[in-house]
Structures are given as structure tokens and as C-alpha cells.
mmCIF file of C-alpha atoms in Angstrom:
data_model
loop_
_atom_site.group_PDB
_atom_site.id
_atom_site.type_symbol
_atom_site.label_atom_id
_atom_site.label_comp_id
_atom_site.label_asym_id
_atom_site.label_seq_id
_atom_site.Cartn_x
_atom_site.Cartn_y
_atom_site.Cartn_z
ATOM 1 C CA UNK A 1263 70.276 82.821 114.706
ATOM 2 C CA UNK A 1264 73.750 84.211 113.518
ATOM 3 C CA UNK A 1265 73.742 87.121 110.823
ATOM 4 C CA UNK A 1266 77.259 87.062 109.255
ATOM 5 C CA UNK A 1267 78.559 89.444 106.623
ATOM 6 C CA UNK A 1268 81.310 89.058 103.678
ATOM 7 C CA UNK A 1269 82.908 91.643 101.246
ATOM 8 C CA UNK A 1270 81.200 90.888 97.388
ATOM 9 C CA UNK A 1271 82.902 91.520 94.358
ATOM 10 C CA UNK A 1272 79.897 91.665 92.421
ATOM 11 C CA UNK A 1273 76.510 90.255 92.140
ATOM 12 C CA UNK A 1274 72.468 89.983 91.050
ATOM 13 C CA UNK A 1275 70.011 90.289 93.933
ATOM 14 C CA UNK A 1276 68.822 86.898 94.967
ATOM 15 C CA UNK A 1277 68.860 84.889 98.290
ATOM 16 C CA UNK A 1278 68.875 81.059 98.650
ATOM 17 C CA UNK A 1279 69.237 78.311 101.476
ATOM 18 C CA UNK A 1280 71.665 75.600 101.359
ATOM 19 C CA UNK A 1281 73.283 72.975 104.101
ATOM 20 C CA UNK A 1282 75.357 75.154 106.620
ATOM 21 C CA UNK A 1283 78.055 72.437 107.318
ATOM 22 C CA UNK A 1284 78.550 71.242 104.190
ATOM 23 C CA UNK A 1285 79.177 74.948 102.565
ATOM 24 C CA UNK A 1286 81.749 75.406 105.684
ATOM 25 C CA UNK A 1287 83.117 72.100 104.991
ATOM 26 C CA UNK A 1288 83.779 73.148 101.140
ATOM 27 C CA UNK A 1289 84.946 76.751 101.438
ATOM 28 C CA UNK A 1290 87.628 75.075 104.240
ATOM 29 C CA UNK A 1291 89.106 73.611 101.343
ATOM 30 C CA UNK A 1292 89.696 76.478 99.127
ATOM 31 C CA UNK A 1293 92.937 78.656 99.834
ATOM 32 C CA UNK A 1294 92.580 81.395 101.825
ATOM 33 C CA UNK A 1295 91.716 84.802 100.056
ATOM 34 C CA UNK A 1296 90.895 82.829 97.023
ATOM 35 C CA UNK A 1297 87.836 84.393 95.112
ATOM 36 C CA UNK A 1298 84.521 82.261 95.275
ATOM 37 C CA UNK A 1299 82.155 81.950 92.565
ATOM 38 C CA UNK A 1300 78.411 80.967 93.684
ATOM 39 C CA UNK A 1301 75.891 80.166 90.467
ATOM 40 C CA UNK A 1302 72.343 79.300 90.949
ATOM 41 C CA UNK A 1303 71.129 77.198 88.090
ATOM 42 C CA UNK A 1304 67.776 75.080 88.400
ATOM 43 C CA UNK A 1305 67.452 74.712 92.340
ATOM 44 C CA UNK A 1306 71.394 73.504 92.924
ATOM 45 C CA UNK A 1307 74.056 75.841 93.558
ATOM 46 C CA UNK A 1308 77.579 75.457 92.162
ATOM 47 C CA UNK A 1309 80.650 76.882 93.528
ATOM 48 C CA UNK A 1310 83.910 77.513 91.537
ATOM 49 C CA UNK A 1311 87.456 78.930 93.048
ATOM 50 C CA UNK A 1312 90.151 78.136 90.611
ATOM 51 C CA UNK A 1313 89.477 74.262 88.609
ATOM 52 C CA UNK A 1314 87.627 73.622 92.134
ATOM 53 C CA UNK A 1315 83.815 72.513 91.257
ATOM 54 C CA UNK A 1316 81.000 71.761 93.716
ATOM 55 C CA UNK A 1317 77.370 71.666 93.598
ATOM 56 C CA UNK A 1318 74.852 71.822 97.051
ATOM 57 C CA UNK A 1319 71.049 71.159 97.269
ATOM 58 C CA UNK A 1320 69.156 74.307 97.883
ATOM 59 C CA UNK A 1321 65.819 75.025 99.751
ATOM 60 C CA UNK A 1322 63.602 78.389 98.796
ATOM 61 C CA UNK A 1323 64.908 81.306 101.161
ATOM 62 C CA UNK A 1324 60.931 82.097 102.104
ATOM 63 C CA UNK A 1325 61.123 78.756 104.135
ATOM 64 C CA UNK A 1326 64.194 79.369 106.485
ATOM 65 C CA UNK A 1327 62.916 79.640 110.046
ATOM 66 C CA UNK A 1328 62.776 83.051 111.647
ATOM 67 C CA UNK A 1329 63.293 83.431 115.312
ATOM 68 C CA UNK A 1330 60.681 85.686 116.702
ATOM 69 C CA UNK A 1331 62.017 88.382 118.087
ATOM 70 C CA UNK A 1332 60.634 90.381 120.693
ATOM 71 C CA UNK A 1333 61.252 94.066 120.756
ATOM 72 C CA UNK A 1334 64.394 95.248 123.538
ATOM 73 C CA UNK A 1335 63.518 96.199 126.825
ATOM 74 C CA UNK A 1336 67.274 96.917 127.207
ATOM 75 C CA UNK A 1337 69.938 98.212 125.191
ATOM 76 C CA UNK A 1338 73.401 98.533 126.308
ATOM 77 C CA UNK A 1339 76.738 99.093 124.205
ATOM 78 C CA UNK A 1340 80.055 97.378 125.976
ATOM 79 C CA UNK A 1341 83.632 97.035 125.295
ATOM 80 C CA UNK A 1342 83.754 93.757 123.289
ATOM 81 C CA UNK A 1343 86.785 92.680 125.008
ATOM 82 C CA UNK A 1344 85.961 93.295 128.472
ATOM 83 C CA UNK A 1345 82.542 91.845 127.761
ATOM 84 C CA UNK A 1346 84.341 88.433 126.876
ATOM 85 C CA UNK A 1347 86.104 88.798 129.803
ATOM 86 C CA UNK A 1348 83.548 88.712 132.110
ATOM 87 C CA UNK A 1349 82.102 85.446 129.938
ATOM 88 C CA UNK A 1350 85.984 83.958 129.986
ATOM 89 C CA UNK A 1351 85.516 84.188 133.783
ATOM 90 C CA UNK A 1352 82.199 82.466 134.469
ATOM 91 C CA UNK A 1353 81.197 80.243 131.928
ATOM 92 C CA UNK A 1354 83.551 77.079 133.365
ATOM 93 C CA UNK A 1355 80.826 77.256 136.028
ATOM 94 C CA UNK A 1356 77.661 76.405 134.500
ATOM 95 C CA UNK A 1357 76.247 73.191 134.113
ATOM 96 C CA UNK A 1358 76.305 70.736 131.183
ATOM 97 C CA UNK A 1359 73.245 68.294 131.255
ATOM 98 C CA UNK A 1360 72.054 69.300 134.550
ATOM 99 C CA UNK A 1361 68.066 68.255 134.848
ATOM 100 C CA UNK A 1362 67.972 71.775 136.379
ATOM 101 C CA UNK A 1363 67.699 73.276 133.218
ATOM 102 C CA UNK A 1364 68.196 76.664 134.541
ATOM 103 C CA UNK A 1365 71.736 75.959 135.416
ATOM 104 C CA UNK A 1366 72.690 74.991 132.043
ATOM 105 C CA UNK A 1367 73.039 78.380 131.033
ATOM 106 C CA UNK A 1368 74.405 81.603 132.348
ATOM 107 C CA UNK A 1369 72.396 84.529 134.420
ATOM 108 C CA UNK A 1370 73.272 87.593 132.638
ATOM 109 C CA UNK A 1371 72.033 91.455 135.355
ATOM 110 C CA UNK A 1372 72.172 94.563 133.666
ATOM 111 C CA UNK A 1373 71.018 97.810 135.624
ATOM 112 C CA UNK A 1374 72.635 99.764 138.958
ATOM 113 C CA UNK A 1375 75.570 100.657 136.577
ATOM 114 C CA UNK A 1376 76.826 97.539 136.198
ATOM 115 C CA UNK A 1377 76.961 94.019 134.072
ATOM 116 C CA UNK A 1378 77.028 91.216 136.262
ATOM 117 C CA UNK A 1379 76.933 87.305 134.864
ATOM 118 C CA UNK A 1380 76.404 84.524 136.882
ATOM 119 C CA UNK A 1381 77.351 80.770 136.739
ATOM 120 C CA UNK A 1382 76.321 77.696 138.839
ATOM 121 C CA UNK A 1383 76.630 73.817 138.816
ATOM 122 C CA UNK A 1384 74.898 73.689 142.322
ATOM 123 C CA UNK A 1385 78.612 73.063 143.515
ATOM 124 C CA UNK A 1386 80.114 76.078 142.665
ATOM 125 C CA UNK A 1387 79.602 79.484 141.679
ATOM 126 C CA UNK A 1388 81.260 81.887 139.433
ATOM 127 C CA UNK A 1389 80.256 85.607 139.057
ATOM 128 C CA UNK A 1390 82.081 88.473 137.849
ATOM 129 C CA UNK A 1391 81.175 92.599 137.832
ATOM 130 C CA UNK A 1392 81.934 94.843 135.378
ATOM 131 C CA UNK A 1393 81.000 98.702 135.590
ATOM 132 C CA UNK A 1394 78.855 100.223 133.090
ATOM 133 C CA UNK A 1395 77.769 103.952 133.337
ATOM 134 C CA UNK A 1396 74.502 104.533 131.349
ATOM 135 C CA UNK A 1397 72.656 101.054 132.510
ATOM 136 C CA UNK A 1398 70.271 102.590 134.806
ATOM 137 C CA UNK A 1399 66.782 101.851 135.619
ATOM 138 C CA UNK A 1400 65.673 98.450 137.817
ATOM 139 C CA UNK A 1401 68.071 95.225 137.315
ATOM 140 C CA UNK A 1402 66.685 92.996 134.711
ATOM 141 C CA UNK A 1403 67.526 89.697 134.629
ATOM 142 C CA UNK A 1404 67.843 87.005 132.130
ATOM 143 C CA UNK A 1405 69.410 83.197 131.557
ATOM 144 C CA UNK A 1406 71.235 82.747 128.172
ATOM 145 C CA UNK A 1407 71.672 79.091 127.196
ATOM 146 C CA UNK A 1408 75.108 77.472 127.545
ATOM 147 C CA UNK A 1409 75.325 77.198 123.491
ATOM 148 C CA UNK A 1410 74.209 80.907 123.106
ATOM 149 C CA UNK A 1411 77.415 81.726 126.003
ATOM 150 C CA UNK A 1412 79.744 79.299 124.132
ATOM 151 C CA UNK A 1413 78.913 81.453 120.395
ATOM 152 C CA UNK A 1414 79.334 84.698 121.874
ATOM 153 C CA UNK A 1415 82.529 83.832 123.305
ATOM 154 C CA UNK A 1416 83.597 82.719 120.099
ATOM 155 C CA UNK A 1417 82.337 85.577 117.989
ATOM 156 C CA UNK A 1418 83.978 87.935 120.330
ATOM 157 C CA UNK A 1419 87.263 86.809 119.715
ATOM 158 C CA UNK A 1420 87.500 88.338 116.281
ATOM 159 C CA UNK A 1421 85.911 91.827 117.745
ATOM 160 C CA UNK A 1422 87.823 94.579 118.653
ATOM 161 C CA UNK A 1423 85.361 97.837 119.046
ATOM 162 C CA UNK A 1424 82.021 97.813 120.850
ATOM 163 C CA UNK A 1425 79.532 95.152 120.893
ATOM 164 C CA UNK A 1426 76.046 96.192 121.494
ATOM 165 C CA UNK A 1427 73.870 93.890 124.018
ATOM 166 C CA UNK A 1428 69.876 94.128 123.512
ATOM 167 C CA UNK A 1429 67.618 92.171 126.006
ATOM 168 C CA UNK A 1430 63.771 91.135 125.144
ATOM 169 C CA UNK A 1431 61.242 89.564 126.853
ATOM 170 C CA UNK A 1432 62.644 86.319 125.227
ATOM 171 C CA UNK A 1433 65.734 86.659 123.098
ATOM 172 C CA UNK A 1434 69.540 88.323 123.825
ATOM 173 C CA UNK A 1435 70.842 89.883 120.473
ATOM 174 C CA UNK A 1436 74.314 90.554 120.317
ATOM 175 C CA UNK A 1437 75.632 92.551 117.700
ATOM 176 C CA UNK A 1438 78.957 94.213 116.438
ATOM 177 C CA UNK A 1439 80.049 95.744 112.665
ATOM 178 C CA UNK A 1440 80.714 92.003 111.762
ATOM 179 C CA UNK A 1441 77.722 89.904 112.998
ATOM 180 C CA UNK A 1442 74.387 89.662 114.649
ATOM 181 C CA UNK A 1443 73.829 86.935 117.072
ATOM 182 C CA UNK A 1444 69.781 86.147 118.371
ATOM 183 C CA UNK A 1445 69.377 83.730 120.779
ATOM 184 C CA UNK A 1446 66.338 82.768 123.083
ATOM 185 C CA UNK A 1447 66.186 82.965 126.713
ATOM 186 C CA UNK A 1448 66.275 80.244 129.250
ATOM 187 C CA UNK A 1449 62.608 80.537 131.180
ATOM 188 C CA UNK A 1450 63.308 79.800 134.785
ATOM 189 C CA UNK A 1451 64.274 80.958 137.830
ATOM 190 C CA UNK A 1452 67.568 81.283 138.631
ATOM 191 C CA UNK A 1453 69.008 80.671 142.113
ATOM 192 C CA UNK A 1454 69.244 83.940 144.240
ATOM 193 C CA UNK A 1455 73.656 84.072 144.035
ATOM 194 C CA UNK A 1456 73.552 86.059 146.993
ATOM 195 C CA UNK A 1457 72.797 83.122 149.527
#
């Protein structure tokens, strides 16, 4: 689940769900720092910019899927660009398809003052340290899905200040001034890194 947020002009109160790709795919095609025009008239949305017209489907806004979200068991704020670093340096290692399901994902330790993330195949291993006063407390341990590593390495690229990192029982939030990112957790065991 990705919360993102965009300056508006002006508005009425009202929320709507339409087809992800196919909005991206249309507001790729309008210049850049052109003004966008969204009306909602009998279930279809149109968008304007300029002589540009185009209308989307819509759903009701009560039916988008929620992800549950647990309440954090850990909170920890890091430097966004040394937090992509540490990602940058370990993600080549994880698995793609593996049946392993556990390696197809990254193993994320917080507590001892320090971040540590973790990366296997089952042919090689990648980890990487960073120190981090204020995580105290036992290390808790958690596997974030190899799509939920790939966003977050994305996302950070446009971040400059501080991200903050909250772990549940079941979901990783990340979240900066610009977005909110929720995904769920990998159940499994992963391998102990140290043999």
C-alpha cells in the first residue's frame, strides 16, 4: 500500500477509485507542470489539461482494500540516504523465484544500535551495518518481500531528509514528508547469516 501526496489548487471533498496504470499512463502524456483538471460526473471521471480529454471507469472509494495494519513494535527514524545505501548494497543478493520463499526477500535487524539487512540466494550472501544510536532494546527481526525492497529503493531516491521505519507484527511502514509505504512481512525463518 503506497500513500502518495500532490500540491491542489483547489477542490470539493470527495474520494474515488480508478485504474492505477491507466491514470499513470495518461498523466505521462501531459507536459510536465501542466495543471490537471479531475471532474466526477455519473460514476466516470474526466480529466482535462489544455484541449487534452480523457475519461476512466471508477469504483466507490468504500471498496478499495485496506491492508491491516498491525500496531509498531518498533519505531526508528534514519537518514534516507544512508538507509538506501544499505538496500543499494544487499538487495542484488536475494533470490528471485526461489521455492524457498524466505529468500525472496530481504532480512531487515534493528536493535544493539544498529540496522543490519541481510540478503541470500543460498549461494551468496550480502549484509551490510549501519549504526543507529536510539535502537535499543532486543534485536527484532523481520523479512520484507523482494517487491516491498525494490519500492523502497525507488521511493528513496526522491528523499532527501529522514525516513521513518516502523516494524509490526506483520507489516514494515516506511514513511517520509512525501509518501507512506505499508507492506506485509515475509513469515519464515530466515537462515542464521552468521554460519
Amino acid at each position: 500500500e503506497l500513500l502518495g501526496k500532490v500540491e491542489i489548487l483547489s477542490s470539493e471533498d470527495g474520494e474515488i477509485t480508478v485504474p492505477a496504470r491507466k491514470l499513470v499512463d495518461i498523466c505521462r502524456e501531459i507536459p510536465e507542470r501542466a495543471d490537471i483538471e479531475f471532474f466526477l460526473n455519473e460514476g466516470r471521471l474526466e480529466i482535462r489539461s489544455g484541449r487534452f480529454r480523457s475519461t476512466l471507469s471508477t469504483l466507490p472509494a468504500v471498496d478499495f482494500p485496506s491492508v491491516d495494519q498491525s500496531s509498531a513494535e518498533m519505531t526508528v527514524e534514519l537518514d534516507s540516504k544512508s538507509f538506501k545505501k544499505l538496500l543499494d548494497q544487499t538487495a542484488f543478493a536475494m533470490a528471485q523465484q526461489d521455492v524457498r520463499y524466505f529468500l525472496n526477500g530481504m532480512l531487515i535487524e534493528l536493535g544493539n544500535k544498529h540496522v543490519r539487512v541481510v540478503a541470500t540466494d543460498g549461494h551468496r550472501l550480502a549484509m551490510s551495518d549501519l549504526a543507529q544510536e536510539g535502537v535499543d532494546g532486543p534485536v527484532k527481526q523481520v523479512i520484507v518481500p523482494r517487491k516491498g525492497v525494490i519500492e523502497i529503493q525507488r521511493l528513496l531516491q526522491e528523499v532527501e531528509s529522514k525516513v521513518v521505519v516502523s516494524i509490526g507484527s506483520s507489516h514494515l511502514c516506511v514513511t517520509s514528508e512525501m509518501f507512506a509505504l505499508t507492506t506485509k512481512l515475509v513469515d519464515g525463518n530466515f537462515p542464521d547469516y552468521d554460519r
